[in-house]
Short mmCIF file of C-alpha atoms in Angstrom, two decimals:
data_model
loop_
_atom_site.label_atom_id
_atom_site.label_comp_id
_atom_site.label_asym_id
_atom_site.label_seq_id
_atom_site.Cartn_x
_atom_site.Cartn_y
_atom_site.Cartn_z
CA MET Y 1 112.92 102.20 129.46
CA LEU Y 2 111.94 105.82 128.65
CA THR Y 3 109.76 104.76 125.77
CA SER Y 4 108.14 101.66 127.27
CA ALA Y 5 105.44 101.00 129.90
CA PRO Y 6 104.70 101.96 132.50
CA LEU Y 7 106.70 105.23 132.05
CA PHE Y 8 105.51 105.80 128.52
CA LEU Y 9 102.03 106.05 127.17
CA HIS Y 10 101.45 105.13 123.57
CA PHE Y 11 98.05 107.03 123.45
CA PRO Y 12 96.71 109.83 125.60
CA VAL Y 13 93.98 109.18 128.12
CA ASP Y 14 90.64 110.95 127.26
CA HIS Y 15 89.19 113.63 129.56
CA LYS Y 16 92.52 114.46 131.25
CA PRO Y 17 94.68 117.40 130.35
CA LEU Y 18 98.01 117.12 128.55
CA ILE Y 19 101.11 118.65 130.08
CA LEU Y 20 103.63 120.24 127.55
CA THR Y 21 107.01 121.30 128.99
CA THR Y 22 109.42 123.07 126.72
CA ASP Y 23 112.95 124.60 126.82
CA ALA Y 24 115.47 126.08 124.57
CA SER Y 25 119.28 126.44 124.66
CA GLY Y 26 121.81 128.22 122.50
CA ILE Y 27 121.87 125.32 119.80
CA GLY Y 28 118.42 123.76 119.93
CA VAL Y 29 114.88 123.31 121.36
CA GLY Y 30 113.31 120.46 123.24
CA GLY Y 31 109.99 119.54 124.78
CA VAL Y 32 108.23 116.67 126.41
CA LEU Y 33 104.53 115.83 126.43
CA GLN Y 34 103.19 114.22 129.50
CA GLN Y 35 99.85 113.20 131.12
CA LYS Y 36 98.99 112.66 134.66
CA VAL Y 37 97.48 109.20 135.15
CA ASP Y 38 96.67 107.51 138.51
CA GLY Y 39 98.68 110.30 140.25
CA GLN Y 40 101.80 109.80 138.16
CA LEU Y 41 103.29 111.58 135.20
CA ARG Y 42 103.50 109.43 132.09
CA ASN Y 43 105.46 110.56 128.98
CA LEU Y 44 103.83 110.64 125.61
CA TYR Y 45 106.14 112.32 123.25
CA TYR Y 46 109.83 113.56 123.27
CA HIS Y 47 110.94 116.31 120.77
CA SER Y 48 114.49 117.66 120.15
CA GLN Y 49 115.46 119.71 117.32
CA LEU Y 50 118.58 121.70 116.13
CA MET Y 51 118.16 125.44 115.45
CA THR Y 52 119.10 126.97 112.18
CA PRO Y 53 121.92 129.59 112.09
CA CYS Y 54 119.35 132.26 111.81
CA GLU Y 55 117.40 131.03 114.87
CA LYS Y 56 120.50 130.80 117.00
CA LYS Y 57 120.62 134.69 116.67
CA TYR Y 58 117.20 135.06 118.24
CA SER Y 59 116.89 136.62 121.72
CA THR Y 60 116.22 134.56 124.73
CA ILE Y 61 112.44 135.15 124.75
CA GLU Y 62 112.23 134.52 120.99
CA LYS Y 63 114.09 131.16 121.41
CA GLU Y 64 111.81 130.13 124.31
CA ALA Y 65 108.76 131.00 122.16
CA LEU Y 66 110.13 129.07 119.24
CA ALA Y 67 110.57 126.02 121.45
CA ILE Y 68 106.82 126.28 122.17
CA TYR Y 69 105.93 126.74 118.52
CA LYS Y 70 108.20 123.82 117.33
CA CYS Y 71 106.82 121.45 120.04
CA PHE Y 72 103.07 122.38 119.10
CA ALA Y 73 103.79 121.80 115.41
CA ARG Y 74 105.53 118.44 115.97
CA MET Y 75 102.92 117.19 118.55
CA ARG Y 76 99.83 118.68 116.72
CA PRO Y 77 97.88 115.27 116.32
CA PHE Y 78 98.24 114.69 120.06
CA LEU Y 79 97.42 118.28 121.20
CA LEU Y 80 94.60 119.41 118.77
CA GLY Y 81 91.13 119.26 120.45
CA ARG Y 82 92.59 118.52 124.00
CA SER Y 83 93.10 120.42 127.14
CA ILE Y 84 96.60 121.61 127.42
CA ILE Y 85 98.70 122.87 130.32
CA LEU Y 86 101.93 124.57 128.97
CA MET Y 87 104.95 124.83 131.36
CA THR Y 88 108.03 126.96 130.59
CA ASP Y 89 110.90 128.20 132.59
CA HIS Y 90 110.85 131.55 131.08
CA CYS Y 91 108.64 133.78 133.16
CA PRO Y 92 107.84 136.57 130.52
CA LEU Y 93 105.91 133.95 128.44
CA CYS Y 94 103.42 133.21 131.20
CA ASN Y 95 100.95 135.87 129.78
CA ILE Y 96 101.60 135.00 126.05
CA MET Y 97 97.97 133.92 125.62
CA HIS Y 98 96.41 137.14 127.25
CA LYS Y 99 98.45 140.14 126.12
CA THR Y 100 101.13 141.10 123.66
CA VAL Y 101 104.72 140.96 124.54
CA ARG Y 102 105.79 143.68 122.19
CA ASN Y 103 107.95 141.39 120.20
CA VAL Y 104 106.97 140.62 116.66
CA ARG Y 105 108.10 136.95 116.66
CA VAL Y 106 106.75 136.15 119.89
CA ASP Y 107 103.35 137.71 119.10
CA ARG Y 108 103.16 135.95 115.79
CA ILE Y 109 103.77 132.59 117.59
CA ALA Y 110 101.10 133.47 120.13
CA THR Y 111 98.65 133.99 117.20
CA LEU Y 112 99.61 130.66 115.56
CA ILE Y 113 98.94 128.53 118.81
CA GLN Y 114 95.53 130.24 119.36
CA GLU Y 115 93.88 127.23 117.74
CA TYR Y 116 94.89 124.97 120.69
CA ASN Y 117 92.99 124.77 123.91
CA ILE Y 118 95.66 126.01 126.31
CA GLU Y 119 94.05 126.24 129.80
CA GLN Y 120 97.03 127.88 131.53
CA VAL Y 121 100.73 128.67 131.12
CA ILE Y 122 102.77 127.78 134.16
CA HIS Y 123 106.23 129.01 135.12
CA ILE Y 124 108.60 126.41 136.61
CA LYS Y 125 112.08 126.84 137.95
CA GLY Y 126 114.82 126.09 135.53
CA ARG Y 127 116.46 123.35 137.73
CA GLU Y 128 113.25 121.60 137.76
CA ASN Y 129 112.95 121.62 133.92
CA CYS Y 130 115.52 118.76 133.52
CA LEU Y 131 114.06 116.66 130.72
CA PRO Y 132 113.33 119.43 128.18
CA ASP Y 133 116.57 121.09 129.04
CA TYR Y 134 118.53 117.99 128.26
CA LEU Y 135 116.61 117.54 124.94
CA SER Y 136 117.39 121.10 123.97
CA ARG Y 137 121.13 120.63 124.59
CA HIS Y 138 121.29 117.23 122.73
CA PRO Y 139 119.24 117.99 119.59
CA ARG Y 140 118.90 115.90 116.46
CA GLU Y 141 120.10 117.25 113.16
CA GLN Y 142 117.48 119.12 111.21
CA ASP Y 143 115.14 116.78 109.45
CA ASP Y 144 114.88 117.17 105.68
CA GLU Y 145 111.33 118.37 105.00
CA LEU Y 146 111.41 116.48 101.65
CA TYR Y 147 111.44 113.30 103.48
CA ASP Y 148 109.12 114.31 106.32
CA ILE Y 149 106.18 111.97 106.93
CA ASP Y 150 103.99 114.97 107.24
CA TYR Y 151 104.63 115.81 103.56
CA GLY Y 152 103.47 112.38 102.36
CA ILE Y 153 106.86 110.78 101.88
CA ALA Y 154 107.48 107.88 104.20
CA SER Y 155 110.85 106.47 103.06
CA LYS Y 156 114.01 107.75 101.49
CA GLU Y 157 114.40 104.55 99.74
CA ASN Y 158 111.92 105.48 97.13
CA PHE Y 159 114.46 108.07 95.69
CA LEU Y 160 117.64 107.34 93.70
CA GLN Y 161 120.78 108.24 95.62
CA PRO Y 162 123.37 109.96 93.51
CA GLU Y 163 126.59 107.97 92.95
CA PHE Y 164 129.87 109.62 93.88
CA PRO Y 165 132.50 109.96 91.19
CA ALA Y 166 135.91 108.51 91.24
CA GLU Y 167 138.58 110.32 93.34
CA GLY Y 168 139.96 113.37 91.65
CA ALA Y 169 137.19 113.44 88.97
CA GLN Y 170 136.28 116.82 87.33
CA VAL Y 171 132.59 117.54 87.49
CA SER Y 172 130.75 120.47 85.88
CA LEU Y 173 127.40 121.55 87.33
CA LEU Y 174 125.27 122.77 84.55
CA ARG Y 175 121.54 123.83 84.75
CA SER Y 176 119.41 120.90 84.82
CA ASN Y 177 116.14 120.33 82.92
CA LYS Y 178 114.58 118.44 85.79
CA PRO Y 179 112.27 120.18 88.30
CA ARG Y 180 113.91 122.12 91.07
CA LEU Y 181 112.59 119.65 93.71
CA VAL Y 182 114.66 116.86 92.15
CA ALA Y 183 117.68 119.14 91.85
CA ALA Y 184 117.55 120.05 95.50
CA MET Y 185 117.21 116.43 96.62
CA THR Y 186 120.16 115.42 94.57
CA LEU Y 187 122.44 118.22 95.91
CA ARG Y 188 121.60 117.38 99.48
CA SER Y 189 122.95 113.87 99.17
CA ARG Y 190 125.01 112.06 101.82
CA LYS Y 191 128.40 113.23 102.39
CA ASN Y 192 131.43 110.98 101.97
CA LYS Y 193 134.40 112.32 103.91
CA ASN Y 194 136.91 109.82 102.25
CA GLN Y 195 136.37 111.01 98.71
CA THR Y 196 137.66 114.40 97.32
CA VAL Y 197 135.81 115.90 94.45
CA GLN Y 198 136.94 118.90 92.43
CA VAL Y 199 133.92 120.89 91.40
CA THR Y 200 133.81 123.66 88.88
CA THR Y 201 130.54 125.53 88.67
CA ILE Y 202 129.11 127.98 86.24
CA PRO Y 203 128.48 131.32 88.12
CA ASP Y 204 125.07 132.77 88.30
CA ASN Y 205 124.27 136.31 87.16
CA GLU Y 206 124.05 137.81 90.51
CA ASP Y 207 127.05 135.94 92.17
CA ALA Y 208 129.65 136.54 89.53
CA LEU Y 209 130.68 139.74 91.21
CA ASN Y 210 130.42 138.65 94.83
CA ASN Y 211 133.80 136.96 95.16
CA ASN Y 212 135.85 138.40 98.06
CA ASP Y 213 139.14 136.66 97.15
CA PHE Y 214 142.00 138.90 95.90
CA ASN Y 215 144.03 137.22 93.27
CA SER Y 216 147.76 137.98 93.41
CA GLU Y 217 150.19 137.72 90.53
CA SER Y 218 151.37 134.23 91.80
CA ASP Y 219 147.78 132.99 91.24
CA LYS Y 220 147.53 133.73 87.66
CA ASP Y 221 149.20 130.53 86.42
CA THR Y 222 147.10 128.23 88.63
CA PRO Y 223 143.66 127.56 87.45
CA SER Y 224 140.96 128.89 89.81
CA THR Y 225 138.75 126.29 91.49
CA SER Y 226 136.51 128.91 93.15
CA PRO Y 227 132.82 128.34 92.54
CA ILE Y 228 132.35 132.06 91.72
CA PRO Y 229 135.42 133.19 89.76
CA LEU Y 230 136.16 137.00 89.17
CA ASN Y 231 135.99 137.29 85.43
CA PHE Y 232 135.40 140.60 83.65
CA SER Y 233 137.00 139.65 80.36
CA SER Y 234 133.67 140.03 78.50
CA ASN Y 235 133.58 143.75 79.54
CA HIS Y 236 137.29 144.42 78.90
CA PHE Y 237 138.22 144.84 82.47
CA ASP Y 238 141.75 143.26 82.42
CA VAL Y 239 144.91 144.46 84.16
CA THR Y 240 146.42 146.02 81.04
CA LYS Y 241 143.26 148.17 80.46
CA LEU Y 242 143.24 149.21 84.11
CA LYS Y 243 146.79 150.28 83.90
CA GLU Y 244 146.21 152.33 80.63
CA GLU Y 245 143.28 154.11 82.14
CA GLN Y 246 145.09 154.83 85.37
CA GLN Y 247 147.86 156.37 83.58
CA LYS Y 248 145.38 158.77 81.79
CA ASP Y 249 143.90 159.87 85.19
CA SER Y 250 145.91 162.79 86.68
CA HIS Y 251 144.53 162.36 90.22
CA ILE Y 252 145.58 158.61 90.30
CA GLN Y 253 149.03 159.65 89.01
CA HIS Y 254 149.28 162.19 91.76
CA ILE Y 255 148.54 159.54 94.46
CA ILE Y 256 151.14 157.26 92.94
CA GLN Y 257 153.76 159.96 93.01
CA GLN Y 258 152.88 160.57 96.64
CA LEU Y 259 153.27 156.97 97.41
CA LYS Y 260 156.83 156.92 95.80
CA GLU Y 261 157.69 159.68 98.06
CA ASN Y 262 155.94 158.35 101.19
CA PRO Y 263 155.58 154.56 100.91
CA GLY Y 264 154.13 154.28 104.45
CA ASN Y 265 150.66 155.54 103.40
CA PRO Y 266 148.10 153.23 105.23
CA THR Y 267 145.22 154.04 102.77
CA PHE Y 268 146.75 153.10 99.22
CA THR Y 269 149.21 150.77 97.89
CA CYS Y 270 150.90 150.40 94.56
CA LYS Y 271 151.79 147.03 93.10
CA ASP Y 272 153.26 146.59 89.46
CA GLY Y 273 152.22 150.03 88.48
CA LEU Y 274 148.58 149.59 89.46
CA LEU Y 275 147.02 151.75 92.35
CA TYR Y 276 144.98 149.79 94.98
CA LYS Y 277 142.81 151.21 97.68
CA LEU Y 278 143.02 149.36 101.15
CA ILE Y 279 139.48 148.67 102.50
CA THR Y 280 137.91 146.64 105.25
CA PRO Y 281 135.72 143.94 103.73
CA SER Y 282 133.31 143.95 106.70
CA ARG Y 283 132.87 145.35 110.14
CA PHE Y 284 134.14 142.05 111.62
CA SER Y 285 137.38 141.98 109.58
CA LYS Y 286 140.60 143.32 111.15
CA THR Y 287 142.72 143.15 107.99
CA ASN Y 288 142.57 145.44 104.95
CA VAL Y 289 142.02 144.06 101.47
CA PRO Y 290 143.42 145.82 98.31
CA VAL Y 291 140.90 146.69 95.66
CA VAL Y 292 141.68 148.48 92.46
CA TYR Y 293 141.35 152.21 92.26
CA LEU Y 294 139.10 152.61 89.29
CA SER Y 295 139.82 155.40 86.85
CA SER Y 296 137.00 157.88 86.28
CA PHE Y 297 136.98 156.91 82.56
CA MET Y 298 135.96 153.35 83.47
CA ILE Y 299 133.32 154.00 86.01
CA LYS Y 300 130.46 154.23 83.38
CA PRO Y 301 131.39 150.98 81.65
CA LEU Y 302 131.74 149.20 85.02
CA LEU Y 303 128.18 150.40 86.19
CA HIS Y 304 126.79 149.23 82.88
CA ALA Y 305 128.36 145.83 83.24
CA CYS Y 306 127.38 145.45 87.01
CA HIS Y 307 123.87 146.87 86.71
CA ASP Y 308 122.55 147.05 83.23
CA ASP Y 309 124.25 143.98 81.56
CA PRO Y 310 121.84 141.16 81.28
CA MET Y 311 124.46 138.50 81.97
CA ILE Y 312 126.20 139.76 85.15
CA GLY Y 313 124.05 142.83 86.00
CA GLY Y 314 120.48 142.20 86.88
CA HIS Y 315 119.28 145.78 87.63
CA PHE Y 316 119.65 145.36 91.40
CA SER Y 317 119.24 148.08 93.93
CA THR Y 318 121.97 150.50 95.09
CA ASN Y 319 123.05 148.64 98.13
CA ARG Y 320 123.31 145.25 96.31
CA THR Y 321 125.13 146.86 93.37
CA TYR Y 322 127.43 148.59 95.67
CA ASN Y 323 128.22 145.46 97.66
CA LYS Y 324 129.09 143.56 94.39
CA ILE Y 325 131.50 146.29 93.17
CA ARG Y 326 133.14 147.32 96.57
CA THR Y 327 135.06 143.97 96.97
CA HIS Y 328 136.85 144.49 93.53
CA TYR Y 329 136.87 148.25 92.82
CA TRP Y 330 136.85 151.65 94.50
CA TRP Y 331 136.70 155.31 93.60
CA PRO Y 332 135.67 158.40 95.49
CA ASN Y 333 132.01 159.04 96.26
CA MET Y 334 131.37 155.53 94.94
CA LYS Y 335 127.87 154.90 96.64
CA HIS Y 336 126.57 158.31 95.45
CA THR Y 337 127.71 157.54 91.86
CA ILE Y 338 126.07 154.09 91.81
CA LYS Y 339 122.81 155.62 93.29
CA LYS Y 340 122.70 158.33 90.56
CA HIS Y 341 123.31 155.72 87.80
CA ILE Y 342 120.44 153.54 89.06
CA GLN Y 343 118.19 156.51 89.32
CA SER Y 344 118.98 157.29 85.70
CA CYS Y 345 118.33 153.72 84.54
CA LEU Y 346 115.23 153.64 82.21
CA LEU Y 347 114.27 150.15 82.99
CA CYS Y 348 114.49 150.58 86.70
CA GLN Y 349 112.35 153.80 86.48
CA GLN Y 350 109.82 151.98 84.24
CA TYR Y 351 109.33 148.73 86.38
CA ASN Y 352 110.42 149.64 89.89
CA ILE Y 353 107.38 151.55 90.76
CA SER Y 354 107.31 152.89 94.33
CA ARG Y 355 104.34 151.56 96.24
CA TYR Y 356 104.73 154.12 99.18
CA LYS Y 357 102.75 157.31 99.24
CA LYS Y 358 104.82 160.48 99.34
CA HIS Y 359 105.05 162.25 102.67
CA GLY Y 360 102.86 165.33 102.78
CA HIS Y 361 104.22 168.78 103.67
CA LEU Y 362 103.60 169.89 107.26
CA ARG Y 363 101.69 173.16 107.31
CA PRO Y 364 101.55 175.06 110.55
CA ILE Y 365 98.19 176.07 111.78
CA PRO Y 366 98.13 179.90 112.46
CA PRO Y 367 96.51 180.67 115.88
CA HIS Y 368 93.16 182.39 115.92
CA ASP Y 369 92.24 185.60 117.83
CA GLY Y 370 89.69 184.12 120.33
CA PRO Y 371 88.26 180.95 121.76
CA PHE Y 372 85.93 178.60 119.61
CA MET Y 373 86.99 180.17 116.43
CA LEU Y 374 89.27 177.35 115.28
CA VAL Y 375 88.28 173.77 116.12
CA GLY Y 376 89.20 170.17 115.08
CA ILE Y 377 86.93 167.40 114.90
CA ASP Y 378 87.29 163.60 114.60
CA TYR Y 379 85.66 160.47 115.51
CA CYS Y 380 86.79 157.69 118.03
CA GLY Y 381 85.56 154.12 117.84
CA PRO Y 382 83.69 151.93 117.22
CA PHE Y 383 83.64 150.92 120.89
CA LYS Y 384 81.47 148.32 122.70
CA ARG Y 385 77.84 149.38 122.47
CA THR Y 386 76.56 151.03 125.46
CA PRO Y 387 73.14 150.53 127.12
CA ARG Y 388 72.12 153.77 125.41
CA GLU Y 389 73.16 152.29 122.02
CA ASN Y 390 76.07 154.65 121.63
CA GLN Y 391 79.18 153.21 119.93
CA TYR Y 392 81.12 156.25 118.60
CA VAL Y 393 82.59 159.44 120.32
CA LEU Y 394 82.74 162.70 118.35
CA VAL Y 395 85.74 164.72 119.81
CA ILE Y 396 85.87 168.59 119.23
CA THR Y 397 89.01 170.36 120.27
CA ASP Y 398 89.42 174.16 120.46
CA TYR Y 399 92.79 175.12 119.33
CA PHE Y 400 92.81 178.40 121.38
CA THR Y 401 91.77 177.20 124.86
CA ARG Y 402 92.51 173.45 124.38
CA HIS Y 403 88.97 172.75 125.56
CA ILE Y 404 87.72 169.35 124.56
CA THR Y 405 84.15 168.28 123.90
CA ALA Y 406 83.20 164.62 123.67
CA ILE Y 407 79.78 163.62 122.38
CA ALA Y 408 78.68 160.00 122.48
CA LEU Y 409 76.81 158.99 119.37
CA PRO Y 410 75.18 155.68 117.96
CA ASP Y 411 76.82 155.95 114.58
CA CYS Y 412 79.10 158.17 112.58
CA SER Y 413 76.80 159.01 109.57
CA ALA Y 414 76.70 162.49 108.15
CA GLN Y 415 73.22 163.23 109.49
CA THR Y 416 74.13 162.15 113.01
CA THR Y 417 77.36 164.28 112.78
CA ALA Y 418 75.56 167.38 111.52
CA GLN Y 419 72.83 167.14 114.25
CA ALA Y 420 75.50 166.61 117.02
CA LEU Y 421 77.46 169.64 115.95
CA PHE Y 422 74.48 171.82 115.69
CA ASN Y 423 72.67 170.92 118.84
CA ASP Y 424 75.52 170.02 121.20
CA TYR Y 425 78.17 172.52 120.10
CA PHE Y 426 77.20 175.33 117.74
CA CYS Y 427 74.17 176.28 119.98
CA LYS Y 428 76.39 176.38 123.03
CA TYR Y 429 79.72 177.90 121.90
CA GLY Y 430 78.81 179.55 118.61
CA ILE Y 431 79.82 178.74 115.04
CA PRO Y 432 83.58 178.54 114.55
CA ALA Y 433 85.20 180.29 111.76
CA VAL Y 434 87.33 177.32 110.77
CA ILE Y 435 86.76 173.53 111.23
CA ILE Y 436 89.62 171.17 110.65
CA SER Y 437 88.86 167.50 109.90
CA ASP Y 438 90.51 164.50 108.12
CA GLN Y 439 87.95 164.83 105.19
CA GLY Y 440 86.16 161.77 106.04
CA PRO Y 441 82.76 160.99 104.45
CA HIS Y 442 81.00 162.09 107.55
CA PHE Y 443 82.66 165.49 107.41
CA GLN Y 444 82.80 166.08 103.68
CA ASN Y 445 79.19 165.94 102.43
CA ILE Y 446 76.48 168.13 101.08
CA LEU Y 447 74.74 168.34 104.55
CA MET Y 448 77.85 169.71 106.33
CA GLU Y 449 78.41 172.19 103.51
CA ASN Y 450 74.96 173.56 104.00
CA ILE Y 451 75.50 173.98 107.68
CA GLN Y 452 78.71 175.77 107.02
CA LYS Y 453 77.01 178.26 104.92
#
């Protein structure tokens, strides 16, 4: 009934505006495209879409703006080139087409929908926005862009679906020689909840250190099925080596001795002769996780393995390297040590070139003895051209009296600047001892140098 005549229109009627009503909830966005024909609203298009986990964290105004953008993107063939009346139940978006909202995402969406002919944006009450509200609270699952008709793929039947292995089969996921597009399609196959597949993957360079699990002694005999196993055997970071190095460190032995005298220390713990530091993995975690207290003799080899090593390093930044290590090891002033090591890395200094200009040193301007002896000059504009053909304003400020002189000029060339300074300022207030400028081309030129002489 909702998708058939007379309630539903298959094609819009020419020379009549389209009415787009949108809404957003905590889980999805929705919208309905309508047109008023013979005094009655007829539906043209329904849209309902689930938000991504990242989009669910948006603020309310960003979600409402996202609903507008999603509906415009989906209904583009209907909306482009036609008059549109946009209706929303979020009042702050009523001026989205006329002024900025001081929100980066909302302003970006406002820029993207400028290509449409939006006549007006109308605010409606939330209780009257029933249909888009229902669509936003009962969204469809996210469509796979690989199979979207807009991308030129009309049917999923054109692609081979992967076969599920037998129950309990062992699968090894190796790097495929096929293009990444095919690999992505294969990995996003249909799920079968009745079959259990044990998967063992080969860890990537970056993720080999990001496992947050803490393996106890009872887990050593059981083969790990974690997709990112903790394995430092290639760099000789085993339990025996850690114990030997801890025994050589006098500071660690002092802490172990204190733990024997006072076992209730909430900061450290000792297990099987190995000292652990109790840390909080994240700010949302309420439990402490033990990580190995690394001896000072092993810090340099560990940093080489986690930063310089081509297999499990990758020459990442300070924060990423720190986040890799902190879930497995700890030592005093850990982040400072990592930062110093990365700053001394030759490859990082050679290829990670800073693109930012260094901050200049602030130099205080000493006050002068009298008025009109120290002035600052700068241009404002270009503005809209006036009837007198003026488009720029030369602003001259006296640092002693704070007196401001504004001179309207048709352009900002060096000759115009020199004439304005001489006729409108120097002849009235005298020649200043010091002129401060931003060293633009209209201030730094031969003509200005001759005037200053």
